[in-house]
Amino acid sequence: MNTFITRDGTEIHYKDWGSGQPVVFSHAWPLSADAFEEQMFYLASRGYRCIAHDRRGYGRSGQSWQGNDMDTYADDLAELVLKLGLRDAVHVGHSIGGGEVARYIARHGSQRVAKVALIASATPLMLRTAANPQGLPGAMFEQLRASVRADRSQFFEDLSLPYYGYNRAGAKVSAGVRKSFWLQAMTAGFPAVYFGIKAFSETDQTEDLKRLDIPTLILHGDDDQMVPLENSGRQQARLVAHATLKVYQGGSHGLVTTHRDAVNEDLLAFIME
């Protein structure tokens, strides 16, 4: 297994497929690097080096009690980039992974980064506040935490339905995708899952997005039930100077799976521009 040890002693696992210009993937809550395998295989087969790590606390990485916050996630990503000596990298972040990428660039600069792709990214701020009245109510995130504490196994099974839009009329439901979601979620440690809710919902990344000074592709579904388009993708397009927004009609939060072919093609076209 490919692993490295962070400065605070946490072991981080990563996949490293192919060769060529690096494409680095940051996964969603509560999943792992496995969620990006379709994109990694597609791009690695076309001459790119695809790298995806399990965020601390998730998948095969160490389950630290500390560091389940956006700053530490970003610093872990920076350590991975330096360990592998990556330059001219394309960073792809899904959901909380989009926040991780934005905070990484805000904290460590874009000298090693060529482009960024934000997929259903939970930025700039999900929580409703006086300054962010279009956000989601705090009670919603409290309910998430309560569900994790009460029966996270059942919660993850139930969550897979709206996550992929499988609760919509006429949706073609994949039992296999639902099982994969549950399995990935259950490999995550309890602290990472619980504290991660605060990280993706309460971290204001408005200034992080303003500091993205490189070409940025924003992909978002207009039926995202986890991270609504108006609160996120459209705001990102206004905040990022060099952004292109593409909205997937009927697209769910799990775009990298439900719309994998379109996402793969859009990523490839963006990288090749």
Short mmCIF file of C-alpha atoms in Angstrom, two decimals:
data_model
loop_
_atom_site.label_atom_id
_atom_site.label_comp_id
_atom_site.label_asym_id
_atom_site.label_seq_id
_atom_site.Cartn_x
_atom_site.Cartn_y
_atom_site.Cartn_z
CA MET A 1 0.00 0.00 0.00
CA ASN A 2 1.13 3.57 -0.71
CA THR A 3 1.19 5.50 2.56
CA PHE A 4 2.96 8.39 4.23
CA ILE A 5 3.03 9.76 7.77
CA THR A 6 1.94 13.34 8.37
CA ARG A 7 3.70 15.72 10.71
CA ASP A 8 1.31 14.80 13.53
CA GLY A 9 1.90 11.07 13.03
CA THR A 10 -1.25 10.17 11.07
CA GLU A 11 -0.86 7.58 8.33
CA ILE A 12 -2.43 8.59 5.01
CA HIS A 13 -3.17 6.01 2.31
CA TYR A 14 -3.23 6.97 -1.36
CA LYS A 15 -3.64 5.41 -4.81
CA ASP A 16 -1.21 6.32 -7.57
CA TRP A 17 -2.14 5.09 -11.05
CA GLY A 18 -0.59 5.83 -14.42
CA SER A 19 1.97 8.39 -15.53
CA GLY A 20 1.97 11.86 -17.05
CA GLN A 21 0.51 15.13 -15.80
CA PRO A 22 -0.83 14.52 -12.28
CA VAL A 23 -4.53 14.68 -11.49
CA VAL A 24 -5.19 14.67 -7.74
CA PHE A 25 -8.59 13.72 -6.33
CA SER A 26 -10.10 14.76 -2.97
CA HIS A 27 -13.17 12.70 -2.07
CA ALA A 28 -16.52 13.45 -0.47
CA TRP A 29 -17.85 12.84 3.04
CA PRO A 30 -18.26 10.05 4.19
CA LEU A 31 -16.53 8.14 1.38
CA SER A 32 -12.96 7.30 0.38
CA ALA A 33 -10.64 7.43 -2.62
CA ASP A 34 -12.60 4.48 -4.03
CA ALA A 35 -15.39 6.88 -5.00
CA PHE A 36 -13.15 8.29 -7.76
CA GLU A 37 -12.04 5.03 -9.34
CA GLU A 38 -14.12 5.56 -12.48
CA GLN A 39 -12.47 8.92 -13.13
CA MET A 40 -9.02 7.65 -12.20
CA PHE A 41 -9.18 4.66 -14.53
CA TYR A 42 -10.55 6.77 -17.37
CA LEU A 43 -7.85 9.43 -17.11
CA ALA A 44 -4.97 7.05 -16.32
CA SER A 45 -5.91 5.13 -19.48
CA ARG A 46 -5.45 8.38 -21.42
CA GLY A 47 -1.98 9.29 -20.25
CA TYR A 48 -2.46 10.96 -16.88
CA ARG A 49 -1.10 10.13 -13.44
CA CYS A 50 -4.09 9.81 -11.13
CA ILE A 51 -3.65 10.12 -7.39
CA ALA A 52 -6.35 9.89 -4.72
CA HIS A 53 -5.88 9.73 -0.97
CA ASP A 54 -8.18 8.59 1.79
CA ARG A 55 -8.65 11.70 3.93
CA ARG A 56 -7.51 11.21 7.52
CA GLY A 57 -10.11 9.19 9.38
CA TYR A 58 -11.58 7.69 6.20
CA GLY A 59 -10.99 4.51 4.25
CA ARG A 60 -7.56 3.01 4.92
CA SER A 61 -6.00 6.11 6.51
CA GLY A 62 -5.32 6.51 10.20
CA GLN A 63 -8.24 7.44 12.43
CA SER A 64 -6.86 10.36 14.38
CA TRP A 65 -9.00 12.05 17.03
CA GLN A 66 -7.48 15.43 16.21
CA GLY A 67 -7.32 17.20 12.87
CA ASN A 68 -10.80 16.55 11.51
CA ASP A 69 -11.02 20.11 10.20
CA MET A 70 -10.48 21.90 6.91
CA ASP A 71 -7.08 23.36 7.75
CA THR A 72 -5.64 19.96 8.61
CA TYR A 73 -7.24 18.32 5.56
CA ALA A 74 -5.58 20.97 3.40
CA ASP A 75 -2.22 20.52 5.12
CA ASP A 76 -2.39 16.75 4.65
CA LEU A 77 -3.01 17.31 0.94
CA ALA A 78 -0.03 19.67 0.80
CA GLU A 79 2.17 17.01 2.40
CA LEU A 80 1.03 14.47 -0.19
CA VAL A 81 1.84 16.87 -3.02
CA LEU A 82 5.31 17.52 -1.62
CA LYS A 83 6.00 13.85 -0.90
CA LEU A 84 5.26 12.93 -4.50
CA GLY A 85 6.95 16.03 -5.91
CA LEU A 86 3.88 16.99 -7.92
CA ARG A 87 3.87 20.00 -10.20
CA ASP A 88 1.44 21.28 -12.83
CA ALA A 89 -1.26 19.23 -11.08
CA VAL A 90 -4.98 19.33 -11.73
CA HIS A 91 -6.87 19.11 -8.43
CA VAL A 92 -10.38 17.63 -8.44
CA GLY A 93 -12.54 17.93 -5.32
CA HIS A 94 -15.99 16.45 -4.75
CA SER A 95 -18.26 17.84 -2.02
CA ILE A 96 -16.10 18.43 1.09
CA GLY A 97 -13.17 17.58 -1.18
CA GLY A 98 -13.83 20.81 -3.05
CA GLY A 99 -13.39 22.68 0.20
CA GLU A 100 -10.20 20.78 0.89
CA VAL A 101 -8.77 21.83 -2.48
CA ALA A 102 -9.80 25.47 -2.04
CA ARG A 103 -8.30 25.65 1.46
CA TYR A 104 -5.12 23.91 0.24
CA ILE A 105 -4.55 26.61 -2.38
CA ALA A 106 -5.48 29.40 0.05
CA ARG A 107 -2.95 28.09 2.61
CA HIS A 108 -0.19 26.81 0.35
CA GLY A 109 -0.53 28.72 -2.92
CA SER A 110 -1.12 27.59 -6.48
CA GLN A 111 2.50 27.32 -7.61
CA ARG A 112 2.19 23.56 -8.05
CA VAL A 113 -1.37 23.67 -9.39
CA ALA A 114 -2.40 24.03 -13.04
CA LYS A 115 -6.18 23.80 -12.77
CA VAL A 116 -9.00 23.00 -10.35
CA ALA A 117 -12.28 21.14 -10.80
CA LEU A 118 -15.00 21.48 -8.14
CA ILE A 119 -17.69 18.80 -8.35
CA ALA A 120 -20.82 19.33 -6.22
CA SER A 121 -18.53 21.26 -3.90
CA ALA A 122 -19.79 22.22 -0.44
CA THR A 123 -18.41 25.74 -0.71
CA PRO A 124 -18.48 28.61 0.13
CA LEU A 125 -20.65 28.00 3.23
CA MET A 126 -23.49 25.56 3.78
CA LEU A 127 -24.72 26.84 7.15
CA ARG A 128 -27.35 29.58 7.26
CA THR A 129 -26.04 32.65 9.06
CA ALA A 130 -26.92 36.33 9.13
CA ALA A 131 -24.32 36.89 6.43
CA ASN A 132 -25.39 33.77 4.52
CA PRO A 133 -29.23 33.77 4.63
CA GLN A 134 -29.51 31.38 1.66
CA GLY A 135 -27.70 28.63 3.61
CA LEU A 136 -29.24 25.57 5.23
CA PRO A 137 -30.58 25.69 8.80
CA GLY A 138 -28.31 24.55 11.62
CA ALA A 139 -30.99 22.11 12.78
CA MET A 140 -30.37 20.08 9.61
CA PHE A 141 -26.74 19.48 10.54
CA GLU A 142 -27.66 18.75 14.14
CA GLN A 143 -29.98 16.06 12.80
CA LEU A 144 -27.11 14.63 10.74
CA ARG A 145 -25.00 14.34 13.88
CA ALA A 146 -27.87 12.81 15.81
CA SER A 147 -28.41 10.23 13.06
CA VAL A 148 -24.73 9.30 13.03
CA ARG A 149 -24.78 8.80 16.79
CA ALA A 150 -28.05 6.87 16.83
CA ASP A 151 -27.38 4.29 14.10
CA ARG A 152 -24.84 5.33 11.53
CA SER A 153 -25.04 2.06 9.62
CA GLN A 154 -28.75 2.50 8.93
CA PHE A 155 -28.28 6.21 8.37
CA PHE A 156 -25.72 5.62 5.63
CA GLU A 157 -27.94 3.06 3.95
CA ASP A 158 -30.82 5.55 3.97
CA LEU A 159 -28.60 8.45 2.87
CA SER A 160 -27.57 6.64 -0.30
CA LEU A 161 -31.05 7.21 -1.75
CA PRO A 162 -31.08 11.04 -1.89
CA TYR A 163 -27.30 11.14 -2.39
CA TYR A 164 -27.66 9.56 -5.84
CA GLY A 165 -31.16 10.85 -6.55
CA TYR A 166 -32.54 7.33 -6.22
CA ASN A 167 -35.53 8.68 -4.29
CA ARG A 168 -36.81 10.51 -7.36
CA ALA A 169 -39.69 9.14 -9.42
CA GLY A 170 -38.45 7.03 -12.31
CA ALA A 171 -34.88 6.78 -11.03
CA LYS A 172 -32.94 3.69 -12.05
CA VAL A 173 -31.66 2.44 -8.71
CA SER A 174 -28.42 0.47 -8.48
CA ALA A 175 -28.31 -1.78 -5.43
CA GLY A 176 -24.59 -2.19 -6.05
CA VAL A 177 -23.93 1.56 -5.90
CA ARG A 178 -25.88 1.77 -2.66
CA LYS A 179 -23.85 -1.08 -1.17
CA SER A 180 -20.61 0.56 -2.26
CA PHE A 181 -21.65 3.84 -0.63
CA TRP A 182 -22.50 2.04 2.61
CA LEU A 183 -19.26 0.05 2.60
CA GLN A 184 -17.09 3.12 2.01
CA ALA A 185 -18.96 5.09 4.66
CA MET A 186 -18.61 2.32 7.22
CA THR A 187 -14.83 2.18 6.78
CA ALA A 188 -14.66 5.78 8.02
CA GLY A 189 -13.93 6.25 11.69
CA PHE A 190 -16.63 7.60 13.95
CA PRO A 191 -14.67 10.80 14.88
CA ALA A 192 -14.02 11.68 11.23
CA VAL A 193 -17.66 11.19 10.27
CA TYR A 194 -19.01 13.13 13.25
CA PHE A 195 -16.53 16.03 13.29
CA GLY A 196 -16.49 16.14 9.50
CA ILE A 197 -20.06 17.45 9.53
CA LYS A 198 -18.88 20.61 11.25
CA ALA A 199 -15.97 20.89 8.81
CA PHE A 200 -18.11 20.82 5.67
CA SER A 201 -21.07 22.80 7.02
CA GLU A 202 -19.55 25.56 9.15
CA THR A 203 -16.27 26.39 7.40
CA ASP A 204 -16.69 29.68 5.56
CA GLN A 205 -14.59 29.41 2.41
CA THR A 206 -15.63 32.59 0.68
CA GLU A 207 -12.13 34.04 0.86
CA ASP A 208 -10.59 30.70 -0.17
CA LEU A 209 -12.59 30.72 -3.39
CA LYS A 210 -11.58 34.31 -4.12
CA ARG A 211 -7.95 33.18 -3.96
CA LEU A 212 -8.34 30.59 -6.71
CA ASP A 213 -6.29 32.30 -9.40
CA ILE A 214 -6.19 29.46 -11.94
CA PRO A 215 -8.70 27.99 -14.42
CA THR A 216 -11.52 26.36 -12.47
CA LEU A 217 -14.26 24.04 -13.72
CA ILE A 218 -17.42 23.83 -11.62
CA LEU A 219 -19.70 20.83 -12.17
CA HIS A 220 -22.99 20.68 -10.27
CA GLY A 221 -26.36 18.97 -10.57
CA ASP A 222 -29.54 21.04 -10.46
CA ASP A 223 -31.19 18.31 -8.33
CA ASP A 224 -28.43 18.02 -5.74
CA GLN A 225 -30.28 17.25 -2.51
CA MET A 226 -27.14 17.40 -0.34
CA VAL A 227 -25.51 20.62 -1.56
CA PRO A 228 -28.10 22.72 -3.42
CA LEU A 229 -26.85 24.38 -6.59
CA GLU A 230 -27.97 27.91 -5.69
CA ASN A 231 -26.09 27.81 -2.37
CA SER A 232 -22.89 26.47 -3.85
CA GLY A 233 -22.12 26.04 -7.55
CA ARG A 234 -23.64 29.35 -8.60
CA GLN A 235 -21.94 31.20 -5.75
CA GLN A 236 -18.62 29.56 -6.62
CA ALA A 237 -18.96 30.79 -10.20
CA ARG A 238 -19.38 34.34 -8.92
CA LEU A 239 -16.47 34.17 -6.48
CA VAL A 240 -13.82 32.43 -8.59
CA ALA A 241 -12.24 34.73 -11.16
CA HIS A 242 -11.49 32.15 -13.85
CA ALA A 243 -14.45 29.81 -13.42
CA THR A 244 -16.64 27.90 -15.84
CA LEU A 245 -19.89 26.49 -14.47
CA LYS A 246 -21.60 23.49 -16.05
CA VAL A 247 -24.95 22.41 -14.63
CA TYR A 248 -26.13 18.83 -15.12
CA GLN A 249 -29.87 18.69 -15.62
CA GLY A 250 -31.38 16.34 -13.06
CA GLY A 251 -27.94 15.73 -11.60
CA SER A 252 -27.66 14.42 -8.03
CA HIS A 253 -24.91 14.95 -5.48
CA GLY A 254 -23.24 11.72 -6.56
CA LEU A 255 -22.38 13.00 -10.03
CA VAL A 256 -19.08 11.11 -10.25
CA THR A 257 -21.13 7.90 -10.21
CA THR A 258 -24.54 8.71 -11.69
CA HIS A 259 -23.10 10.87 -14.48
CA ARG A 260 -19.67 9.30 -14.68
CA ASP A 261 -19.35 9.31 -18.47
CA ALA A 262 -20.24 12.99 -18.77
CA VAL A 263 -18.02 13.90 -15.82
CA ASN A 264 -15.11 11.92 -17.27
CA GLU A 265 -15.43 13.59 -20.66
CA ASP A 266 -15.80 17.05 -19.16
CA LEU A 267 -12.75 16.56 -16.94
CA LEU A 268 -10.65 15.33 -19.86
CA ALA A 269 -11.70 18.23 -22.09
CA PHE A 270 -10.95 20.72 -19.31
CA ILE A 271 -7.52 19.23 -18.60
CA MET A 272 -6.62 19.26 -22.29
CA GLU A 273 -7.63 22.90 -22.87
#
